[in-house]
Coordinates of C-alpha atoms and ligand atoms in Angstrom, one line a residue:
M21 CA 11.7 31.7 45.9
T22 CA 12.2 27.9 46.0
N23 CA 10.4 24.7 45.2
K24 CA 9.7 24.4 48.9
D25 CA 7.8 27.7 48.7
L26 CA 5.8 26.3 45.8
A27 CA 5.1 23.0 47.7
D28 CA 3.9 24.9 50.8
L29 CA 1.7 27.1 48.7
L30 CA 0.1 24.2 47.0
F31 CA -0.3 22.0 50.1
P32 CA -0.4 24.3 53.1
S33 CA -2.1 21.9 55.4
I34 CA 0.1 18.9 54.6
T35 CA 2.5 18.4 57.5
K36 CA 3.1 14.7 57.4
T37 CA 6.0 13.4 55.4
I38 CA 6.6 10.2 53.5
K39 CA 8.7 9.1 56.5
D40 CA 5.7 9.6 58.8
Y41 CA 3.6 7.4 56.6
E42 CA 6.3 4.8 56.4
E43 CA 6.2 4.6 60.1
M44 CA 2.4 4.4 60.2
Y45 CA 2.4 1.6 57.7
P46 CA 5.5 -0.5 58.5
E47 CA 6.7 -3.5 56.6
R48 CA 4.4 -6.5 57.0
N49 CA 5.6 -9.4 59.0
L50 CA 6.0 -11.7 56.1
K51 CA 8.0 -14.8 55.9
E52 CA 10.0 -15.7 52.9
G53 CA 7.8 -16.2 49.8
E54 CA 4.6 -14.9 51.4
K55 CA 2.9 -12.7 48.8
V56 CA 0.7 -9.6 49.2
T57 CA -1.8 -9.1 46.4
R58 CA -4.7 -6.8 45.9
F59 CA -7.7 -6.6 43.8
A60 CA -8.2 -2.9 42.9
P61 CA -11.3 -2.4 40.8
S62 CA -12.8 1.0 40.0
P63 CA -16.3 1.1 41.2
T64 CA -18.1 1.4 37.8
G65 CA -21.3 -0.6 38.7
Y66 CA -20.2 -3.3 36.3
M67 CA -18.1 -6.3 37.4
H68 CA -16.3 -7.7 34.3
L69 CA -15.3 -11.3 34.0
G70 CA -11.8 -10.1 33.3
G71 CA -11.6 -8.3 36.6
F72 CA -12.9 -11.2 38.5
Y73 CA -10.4 -13.5 36.9
Q74 CA -7.6 -11.2 38.1
A75 CA -9.1 -11.3 41.6
I76 CA -8.9 -15.1 41.5
I77 CA -5.3 -14.9 40.6
D78 CA -4.6 -12.5 43.4
Y79 CA -6.5 -14.7 45.8
V80 CA -4.7 -17.9 44.7
L81 CA -1.2 -16.2 44.9
A82 CA -1.9 -15.0 48.4
K83 CA -3.4 -18.3 49.6
N84 CA -0.7 -20.4 48.0
S85 CA 1.9 -18.6 49.9
N86 CA 0.1 -17.9 53.2
G87 CA 0.2 -14.3 52.3
V88 CA -2.4 -11.4 52.3
F89 CA -5.0 -10.6 49.8
F90 CA -6.7 -7.2 50.1
L91 CA -9.3 -5.2 48.3
R92 CA -8.7 -1.6 47.3
N93 CA -11.4 0.6 46.0
E94 CA -10.0 2.8 43.2
D95 CA -12.5 5.5 43.1
T96 CA -10.4 8.5 42.0
D97 CA -12.3 8.8 38.8
T98 CA -15.3 10.2 40.6
K99 CA -17.1 11.0 37.3
R100 CA -17.6 7.4 36.7
E101 CA -18.4 6.3 40.2
V102 CA -21.7 4.6 40.8
K103 CA -23.0 4.5 44.3
E104 CA -24.0 0.8 44.5
A105 CA -20.8 -0.2 42.7
T106 CA -18.8 -1.0 45.8
K107 CA -21.6 -3.2 47.0
L108 CA -21.6 -5.1 43.7
I109 CA -17.9 -5.7 44.1
M110 CA -18.2 -6.9 47.7
D111 CA -21.3 -9.0 46.9
T112 CA -19.5 -10.7 44.0
L113 CA -16.5 -11.5 46.0
T114 CA -18.6 -12.8 48.9
H115 CA -20.8 -14.9 46.5
Y116 CA -17.7 -16.7 45.3
N117 CA -16.1 -16.8 48.7
I118 CA -13.1 -14.9 47.6
I119 CA -12.9 -13.0 50.9
P120 CA -10.2 -10.3 51.2
D121 CA -8.1 -10.3 54.3
E122 CA -8.2 -6.5 54.4
Y123 CA -10.9 -4.2 52.9
E124 CA -13.2 -1.4 53.7
F125 CA -16.9 -1.6 53.3
E126 CA -19.6 0.7 54.5
G127 CA -17.3 2.7 56.6
N128 CA -15.9 -0.4 58.3
I129 CA -12.1 -0.8 57.9
V130 CA -10.6 -4.3 58.3
G131 CA -6.8 -4.3 58.2
S132 CA -4.0 -2.0 59.4
Y133 CA -3.0 -0.5 56.0
G134 CA -6.2 1.4 55.3
P135 CA -8.1 3.4 54.4
Y136 CA -8.6 1.1 51.4
V137 CA -10.7 3.6 49.5
Q138 CA -8.6 5.9 47.4
S139 CA -10.8 9.0 47.8
E140 CA -10.1 8.8 51.5
R141 CA -6.3 8.8 51.0
K142 CA -6.0 12.3 49.5
E143 CA -3.8 13.6 52.3
I144 CA -1.4 10.7 51.9
Y145 CA -1.1 11.3 48.1
H146 CA -0.6 15.0 48.7
A147 CA 2.3 14.3 51.1
F148 CA 4.0 12.3 48.4
I149 CA 3.3 14.9 45.7
K150 CA 4.5 17.7 48.0
Y151 CA 7.8 15.9 48.3
L152 CA 8.2 15.6 44.5
I153 CA 7.6 19.3 44.2
E154 CA 10.1 20.1 46.8
I155 CA 12.8 18.1 45.0
G156 CA 11.9 19.7 41.7
R157 CA 10.3 16.5 40.2
A158 CA 6.8 17.8 39.9
Y159 CA 5.2 21.0 38.9
P160 CA 1.8 22.6 38.3
C161 CA 0.7 22.9 34.7
F162 CA -1.8 25.5 33.7
C163 CA -2.5 24.4 30.1
T164 CA -6.1 24.5 29.2
K165 CA -7.8 21.7 27.3
E166 CA -7.7 23.8 24.2
E167 CA -4.0 24.4 24.5
L168 CA -3.4 20.7 24.9
D169 CA -5.6 19.9 21.9
E170 CA -3.8 22.4 19.8
M171 CA -0.4 20.9 20.8
R172 CA -1.6 17.5 19.8
E173 CA -2.7 18.8 16.4
V174 CA 0.7 20.4 15.9
Q175 CA 2.4 17.2 16.8
E176 CA 0.2 15.1 14.5
R177 CA 0.7 17.5 11.7
S178 CA 4.5 17.4 12.0
K179 CA 4.3 13.7 12.5
V180 CA 6.0 13.5 15.8
R181 CA 5.0 11.5 18.8
T182 CA 2.1 13.1 20.6
G183 CA 2.2 13.9 24.3
Y184 CA 3.4 16.3 26.9
Y185 CA 7.2 15.8 26.9
G186 CA 10.5 17.5 26.2
S187 CA 10.0 20.9 24.5
Y188 CA 6.3 20.3 24.3
A189 CA 6.1 20.3 28.1
K190 CA 5.1 24.0 28.4
Y191 CA 5.5 24.5 32.1
R192 CA 8.4 22.2 32.7
N193 CA 11.0 24.9 32.8
V194 CA 9.0 27.8 33.9
P195 CA 10.7 29.6 36.9
V196 CA 9.2 28.8 40.2
E197 CA 8.3 32.5 40.8
E198 CA 6.0 32.5 37.8
L199 CA 4.4 29.2 38.8
I200 CA 3.8 30.6 42.3
S201 CA 2.2 33.8 41.0
K202 CA -0.1 31.8 38.6
V203 CA -1.2 29.6 41.5
K204 CA -1.9 32.8 43.5
E205 CA -3.9 34.2 40.7
G206 CA -6.2 31.2 41.1
I207 CA -5.6 29.8 37.6
P208 CA -6.7 26.1 37.6
Y209 CA -3.8 23.6 37.3
V210 CA -2.9 19.9 37.3
I211 CA 0.3 18.6 38.8
R212 CA 2.7 16.9 36.4
F213 CA 5.6 14.6 37.1
K214 CA 8.9 15.9 35.7
S215 CA 10.4 13.1 33.8
M216 CA 14.1 12.6 33.4
G217 CA 13.7 9.7 31.0
D218 CA 14.9 9.4 27.5
F219 CA 12.4 7.8 25.1
N220 CA 15.2 6.7 22.8
K221 CA 16.7 4.6 25.6
K222 CA 15.4 1.2 26.4
F223 CA 15.3 -0.7 29.6
V224 CA 14.6 -4.3 30.4
F225 CA 11.4 -5.1 32.4
E226 CA 10.5 -8.4 33.7
D227 CA 6.8 -9.2 33.6
L228 CA 6.0 -12.5 35.3
V229 CA 3.7 -13.5 32.5
K230 CA 5.5 -12.2 29.4
G231 CA 9.0 -12.6 30.7
K232 CA 11.8 -10.1 30.0
I233 CA 10.7 -7.3 27.6
E234 CA 12.4 -4.2 26.4
L235 CA 10.5 -1.0 26.9
P236 CA 11.4 2.6 26.0
E237 CA 12.0 4.9 29.0
N238 CA 9.2 7.3 29.9
D239 CA 9.8 10.9 29.0
E240 CA 6.3 12.2 29.4
D241 CA 5.5 14.7 32.1
F242 CA 2.3 12.9 32.9
V243 CA -0.4 14.2 35.2
I244 CA -0.2 12.9 38.7
M245 CA -2.8 15.0 40.3
K246 CA -6.0 16.2 38.7
S247 CA -7.4 19.7 38.9
G248 CA -10.6 20.4 40.8
D249 CA -10.9 17.5 43.3
G250 CA -7.1 17.2 43.7
L251 CA -7.2 13.4 43.5
P252 CA -4.3 11.6 42.0
T253 CA -4.3 9.7 38.7
Y254 CA -4.1 6.0 38.6
H255 CA -0.3 6.1 37.9
F256 CA 0.4 8.0 41.0
A257 CA -2.1 6.4 43.3
H258 CA -0.8 3.0 42.3
L259 CA 2.7 4.0 43.4
V260 CA 1.7 5.4 46.8
D261 CA -0.8 2.6 47.6
D262 CA 1.1 -0.4 46.6
Y263 CA 4.2 1.0 48.3
L264 CA 2.5 1.8 51.6
M265 CA 0.4 -1.3 51.6
H266 CA 3.4 -3.4 50.8
T267 CA 2.0 -5.2 47.8
T268 CA 4.4 -7.7 46.5
H269 CA 2.6 -8.7 43.3
V270 CA 0.4 -6.4 41.1
V271 CA -1.9 -8.5 39.0
R272 CA -3.6 -6.3 36.3
G273 CA -4.8 -6.4 32.8
E274 CA -2.2 -6.2 30.0
E275 CA -3.6 -2.9 28.9
W276 CA -1.4 -1.4 31.6
L277 CA 1.8 -2.8 30.1
S278 CA 2.3 0.4 28.1
S279 CA 2.2 2.4 31.3
V280 CA 4.9 0.4 33.0
P281 CA 7.7 2.9 32.0
K282 CA 5.8 5.6 33.8
H283 CA 5.4 3.5 36.9
I284 CA 9.0 2.3 36.9
E285 CA 10.3 5.9 36.6
L286 CA 8.0 7.0 39.5
F287 CA 9.3 4.1 41.7
R288 CA 12.9 5.0 40.9
T289 CA 12.4 8.6 41.6
F290 CA 11.2 7.9 45.1
G291 CA 13.9 5.2 45.6
F292 CA 11.2 2.5 46.2
K293 CA 11.4 -1.0 45.0
P294 CA 8.6 -1.7 42.5
P295 CA 6.3 -4.7 43.0
K296 CA 6.4 -7.7 40.7
Y297 CA 4.0 -7.3 37.9
V298 CA 1.6 -10.0 36.5
H299 CA 0.0 -8.5 33.4
T300 CA -2.8 -10.9 32.5
P301 CA -3.9 -11.6 29.0
L302 CA -7.3 -10.5 27.8
I303 CA -10.2 -12.9 27.9
I304 CA -11.1 -13.9 24.4
K305 CA -14.0 -15.9 22.9
K306 CA -14.8 -17.7 19.7
E307 CA -17.0 -16.0 17.2
G308 CA -17.6 -18.1 14.2
T309 CA -14.2 -19.2 13.1
S310 CA -12.3 -16.3 14.6
V311 CA -11.6 -15.2 18.2
R312 CA -12.1 -11.8 19.7
K313 CA -11.9 -10.0 23.0
I314 CA -14.9 -10.7 25.3
S315 CA -16.8 -7.5 25.3
K316 CA -19.0 -5.7 27.8
R317 CA -21.1 -4.3 25.0
K318 CA -21.7 -7.5 23.0
D319 CA -21.4 -10.4 25.4
P320 CA -23.8 -10.8 28.4
E321 CA -21.3 -13.3 29.8
A322 CA -18.7 -10.6 30.2
S323 CA -20.5 -9.5 33.3
M324 CA -20.3 -11.4 36.5
T325 CA -24.0 -10.8 37.1
Y326 CA -24.7 -13.2 34.2
Y327 CA -23.4 -16.2 36.1
K328 CA -25.3 -15.4 39.3
E329 CA -28.6 -14.8 37.5
K330 CA -28.3 -18.0 35.6
G331 CA -27.4 -19.8 38.8
Y332 CA -24.1 -21.3 37.9
P333 CA -22.5 -23.1 40.9
V334 CA -19.8 -21.0 42.4
K335 CA -17.3 -23.8 42.2
A336 CA -18.0 -24.3 38.4
V337 CA -17.3 -20.6 37.6
I338 CA -14.1 -20.7 39.6
E339 CA -13.1 -24.0 38.0
A340 CA -13.8 -22.6 34.5
L341 CA -11.7 -19.6 35.2
M342 CA -8.9 -21.6 36.8
T343 CA -8.6 -23.6 33.6
I344 CA -8.0 -20.5 31.5
I345 CA -5.6 -19.1 34.2
N346 CA -3.3 -22.0 33.9
S347 CA -3.6 -24.7 31.2
N348 CA -2.3 -27.4 33.5
Y349 CA -5.0 -26.7 36.1
E350 CA -7.4 -29.3 34.7
E351 CA -4.9 -32.1 34.8
W352 CA -3.9 -31.1 38.3
H353 CA -7.5 -31.0 39.4
T354 CA -8.3 -34.4 38.0
A355 CA -5.4 -35.9 39.9
N356 CA -6.2 -34.0 43.1
S357 CA -10.0 -33.9 43.1
D358 CA -10.2 -33.6 46.8
K359 CA -8.1 -30.4 46.9
E360 CA -9.3 -26.8 46.8
F361 CA -8.4 -24.6 43.9
T362 CA -6.3 -22.5 46.3
D363 CA -4.0 -25.5 46.7
F364 CA -3.1 -25.3 43.1
V365 CA 0.3 -23.6 42.6
Y366 CA -0.4 -20.9 40.1
S367 CA 2.4 -20.1 37.7
P368 CA 2.2 -16.8 35.8
K369 CA 4.7 -18.2 33.2
K370 CA 2.1 -20.8 32.3
M371 CA -0.4 -18.2 31.2
S372 CA -1.1 -17.8 27.6
S373 CA 0.3 -14.5 26.5
S374 CA -1.9 -14.2 23.5
G375 CA -5.3 -14.4 25.2
A376 CA -7.2 -16.4 27.7
F377 CA -9.8 -18.4 25.9
F378 CA -13.1 -18.6 27.7
D379 CA -15.8 -20.9 26.5
L380 CA -19.4 -21.1 27.8
E381 CA -19.8 -24.6 26.6
K382 CA -16.9 -25.6 28.7
L383 CA -18.3 -23.9 31.7
D384 CA -21.6 -25.8 31.1
N385 CA -19.7 -29.1 31.1
I386 CA -17.8 -28.2 34.2
A387 CA -21.0 -27.1 35.9
K388 CA -22.8 -30.3 35.0
T389 CA -20.2 -32.3 36.6
V390 CA -20.1 -30.0 39.7
I391 CA -23.8 -30.2 40.2
S392 CA -23.9 -34.0 39.6
K393 CA -21.5 -34.5 42.4
M394 CA -23.5 -32.6 44.9
T395 CA -25.7 -34.4 47.4
K396 CA -29.4 -33.9 47.2
D397 CA -29.3 -31.6 50.2
E398 CA -26.6 -29.5 48.6
V399 CA -28.5 -29.1 45.3
Y400 CA -31.6 -28.4 47.2
D401 CA -30.0 -25.7 49.3
N402 CA -28.4 -24.1 46.3
L403 CA -31.6 -24.3 44.3
Y404 CA -33.4 -22.8 47.3
N405 CA -31.0 -19.9 47.5
W406 CA -31.1 -19.2 43.8
T407 CA -34.9 -19.4 43.6
K408 CA -35.3 -17.1 46.6
D409 CA -33.7 -14.3 44.5
Y410 CA -34.8 -15.3 41.0
D411 CA -38.0 -17.4 41.0
K412 CA -40.3 -16.8 44.0
E413 CA -43.0 -19.1 42.7
F414 CA -40.7 -22.1 42.4
N415 CA -39.1 -21.2 45.7
E416 CA -42.5 -21.5 47.5
L417 CA -43.2 -24.8 45.8
I418 CA -39.9 -26.4 46.8
T419 CA -40.3 -25.0 50.3
K420 CA -43.7 -26.5 50.6
Y421 CA -42.5 -29.9 49.3
E422 CA -39.0 -29.9 50.7
D423 CA -38.5 -33.6 51.3
Y424 CA -40.3 -34.5 48.1
T425 CA -38.1 -32.1 46.1
K426 CA -35.0 -33.5 47.7
N427 CA -36.1 -36.9 46.5
V428 CA -36.8 -35.6 43.1
L429 CA -33.4 -34.0 42.9
N430 CA -31.9 -37.3 44.1
I431 CA -33.0 -39.3 41.1
E432 CA -29.8 -40.7 39.7
R433 CA -27.8 -38.8 42.2
E434 CA -25.6 -39.9 45.1
Q435 CA -24.3 -42.8 43.1
K436 CA -21.1 -43.7 41.4
K437 CA -22.0 -42.3 38.0
P438 CA -24.5 -39.5 38.7
R439 CA -26.6 -38.1 36.0
K440 CA -25.3 -34.8 34.6
D441 CA -28.4 -32.9 33.7
Y442 CA -28.1 -29.4 35.0
S443 CA -25.5 -26.8 34.3
C444 CA -27.2 -24.1 36.4
Y445 CA -30.0 -23.8 38.9
S446 CA -32.2 -21.8 36.5
E447 CA -32.4 -25.0 34.3
I448 CA -33.8 -27.2 37.0
K449 CA -37.4 -26.1 37.0
N450 CA -37.8 -26.7 33.3
Q451 CA -36.4 -30.2 33.7
I452 CA -38.5 -31.3 36.6
F453 CA -41.7 -29.3 36.3
Y454 CA -43.7 -32.5 35.7
M455 CA -43.0 -33.6 39.2
Y456 CA -45.3 -30.9 40.5
D457 CA -49.0 -30.8 39.7
E458 CA -48.8 -27.0 40.2
L459 CA -46.5 -26.8 37.2
Y460 CA -47.8 -29.6 35.1
N461 CA -50.0 -28.4 32.4
P462 CA -48.6 -29.7 29.1
S463 CA -49.6 -28.1 25.9
S464 CA -47.9 -30.8 23.9
Y465 CA -46.5 -34.3 24.3
D466 CA -43.2 -35.5 22.8
W467 CA -44.7 -38.8 21.5
G468 CA -42.0 -41.0 20.2
S469 CA -42.4 -43.6 17.4
I470 CA -45.9 -44.6 18.6
T471 CA -48.3 -41.7 17.8
D472 CA -51.6 -43.5 17.1
K473 CA -54.0 -42.4 19.7
D474 CA -55.8 -45.8 19.9
E475 CA -52.6 -47.7 20.2
I476 CA -51.4 -45.3 22.9
N477 CA -54.7 -45.8 24.8
K478 CA -54.4 -49.5 24.4
I479 CA -51.0 -49.6 25.9
L480 CA -51.9 -47.3 28.8
N481 CA -55.1 -49.1 29.6
L482 CA -53.6 -52.5 29.6
Y483 CA -50.7 -51.3 31.6
M484 CA -52.8 -49.7 34.3
D485 CA -55.3 -52.6 34.4
K486 CA -52.9 -55.5 34.5
Y487 CA -49.3 -54.5 34.8
Y488 CA -48.9 -51.5 37.1
D489 CA -46.6 -52.5 39.9
I490 CA -44.0 -50.2 41.3
S491 CA -43.1 -52.2 44.4
D492 CA -39.7 -53.0 43.1
K493 CA -37.7 -51.9 40.0
E494 CA -37.2 -55.4 38.6
V495 CA -40.9 -56.3 39.0
W496 CA -41.8 -53.0 37.4
F497 CA -39.6 -53.7 34.4
N498 CA -40.6 -57.3 34.0
N499 CA -44.2 -56.2 34.0
I500 CA -43.5 -53.7 31.2
K501 CA -41.9 -56.5 29.3
E502 CA -44.9 -58.8 29.8
L503 CA -47.1 -56.0 28.5
C504 CA -44.9 -55.9 25.4
D505 CA -45.2 -59.6 24.8
N506 CA -48.9 -59.3 25.3
L507 CA -49.3 -56.6 22.7
G508 CA -46.8 -57.8 20.1
Y509 CA -43.8 -55.6 20.9
A510 CA -40.4 -57.0 21.4
S511 CA -39.6 -57.2 25.1
N512 CA -36.0 -57.9 24.3
M513 CA -34.0 -55.3 22.3
K514 CA -31.7 -57.9 20.8
D515 CA -34.6 -59.9 19.4
Y516 CA -36.0 -56.7 18.0
K517 CA -32.8 -55.7 16.3
E518 CA -32.5 -59.2 14.8
N519 CA -36.1 -59.4 13.5
P520 CA -37.7 -56.0 13.5
D521 CA -40.4 -57.1 11.1
N522 CA -41.7 -59.6 13.6
Y523 CA -42.8 -56.9 16.0
K524 CA -44.9 -53.7 16.2
G525 CA -42.0 -52.1 18.0
S526 CA -39.9 -52.6 21.0
V527 CA -39.9 -52.3 24.8
A528 CA -38.2 -48.9 24.2
D529 CA -41.2 -47.6 22.3
V530 CA -43.6 -48.9 24.9
S531 CA -41.6 -47.3 27.7
T532 CA -41.6 -44.0 25.8
V533 CA -45.4 -44.1 25.7
L534 CA -45.5 -44.5 29.5
R535 CA -42.9 -41.9 30.0
V536 CA -44.6 -39.3 27.8
A537 CA -48.1 -40.1 29.2
I538 CA -46.8 -39.4 32.7
T539 CA -44.4 -36.5 32.1
S540 CA -45.1 -35.2 28.6
K541 CA -41.4 -35.6 27.9
S542 CA -39.7 -38.4 26.0
M543 CA -36.4 -37.8 27.8
T544 CA -36.4 -38.0 31.5
P545 CA -34.3 -39.5 34.2
D546 CA -35.2 -43.0 35.5
L547 CA -38.9 -43.5 34.9
Y548 CA -39.3 -46.0 37.7
E549 CA -38.0 -43.4 40.2
I550 CA -40.3 -40.8 38.7
M551 CA -43.3 -43.1 39.0
K552 CA -42.5 -44.0 42.5
L553 CA -42.3 -40.4 43.6
L554 CA -45.5 -39.4 41.7
G555 CA -47.5 -42.2 43.1
K556 CA -50.5 -44.1 41.6
D557 CA -53.1 -41.4 42.0
R558 CA -51.2 -38.8 40.1
I559 CA -50.2 -41.3 37.4
I560 CA -53.8 -42.3 36.9
S561 CA -55.0 -38.7 36.7
R562 CA -52.4 -37.9 34.1
I563 CA -53.3 -40.8 32.0
E564 CA -57.0 -40.0 32.3
K565 CA -56.3 -36.5 31.1
L566 CA -55.0 -37.9 27.8
K567 CA -58.3 -39.6 27.0
Ligands
LIG24 N1 -8.3 0.5 39.0 C1 -7.6 -0.2 38.0 C2 -8.5 -0.7 37.0 O1 -9.7 -0.9 37.3 C3 -6.7 -1.2 38.6 C4 -5.5 -1.6 37.9 C5 -4.6 -2.3 38.9 O2 -5.0 -3.4 39.4 O3 -3.6 -1.8 39.3 O4 -8.2 -1.0 35.9

């Protein structure tokens, strides 16, 4: 009996060969330098910031080079799979406008290299595994979990490297007849790769981020096909998929670096050219004075859902990630503010190899600038979309008062130096609530330096009786100054600073009284604009309420 008999016994219905698949998925028509990248998440129901940042790199690499970016659903670990998970991945990419050129979603395949869902590619993997069995480079292993645990214990006790390799690889040299009869008996098995590597030998591997590194050859007969569902492991699926889909660059987390020797040996065994690898550093954050890996368990911001729920602008999240992807991005972006992030030429060499430092404060700053540069219509639309999902009440209000809301949002906007007040859409309501009677019900007032009730009333009464005029900003301000002169407050800040004892206070204090009486807040954008939008009736009623 031969390896061929074993291969036929294991995969009786597999008739297609590797060659058949090579013909089905021919070389892509790429021009020099065009890159093919893929985002290959496992559908776990959680979209990690670290995964998304890899997707951005994939996207930029492909767009930079006029290449192809595709999405592959790596669902071979069916125990972990969550039904809605694929939707979450698609929704996240769509939200950020990182649209793959090829993908599969809800049964719809876009692209000629699919299926793009691993569990639908079982036959393809089996053809490749069948070939390895035929050439004697893979075999079934019948070890039980207990046997493997025991082997590991023995290795630990004798202080040798753990793993299924060399003389520890129990089924490696078992005659094919015996393997066949065990399969026929129905004993469960996995398929293992038969390694020819030597752990004591090193080879040079070039990672695009870390540069040339020396790695030991693989000598483990690692599992390539699991028992039960017959699906491949990541190592094997990666080889088959990235080969047939003609991926040129694999961008993945640096936790995969230690698996590179396995992957390289697999590629060599098939005689395939491996893709280029971009092993991305972990995303780290500050905690006190030290830094640590951003964690799914501890950090809400590790999940992409966080940014959507808070309502961070899409552009800001991408900008913030681009700045940690390449440290020269910010400088480039300042010099090329009219360009898209996809115009930036990403360089893996410029990635920090010790960790990508992500900082929420930085994101807030970026987001404030991004929102401040939006037109009133843009902020309104974004706020509308965000509230539709996350704040129904406010959504109804801004729909009812659409034009008014746009004017409110336009205070100190659409000008050379716009005001930077909001870092995300969820912050807006709390900052402009006083512009809506429906939301205005202050339980406290931020009075500034003037807190005496009688004095406050005096200022407000006189203002409303004699000085209220909002026909023009200059008139409005001159009137406030006259009010100051009338009541013994300095109408000119310079005079006040020179002789503070000559006055009860200054025009700043008086303005604060007005501001707080009308909005309950001591810090707001331009009070004149606010008063104009609120109108006299509402101003009067708010002042009345204070009495
Ligand atoms: N499915 C793998 C993961 O989620 C992908 C790694 C890769 O991109 O090759 O980690």
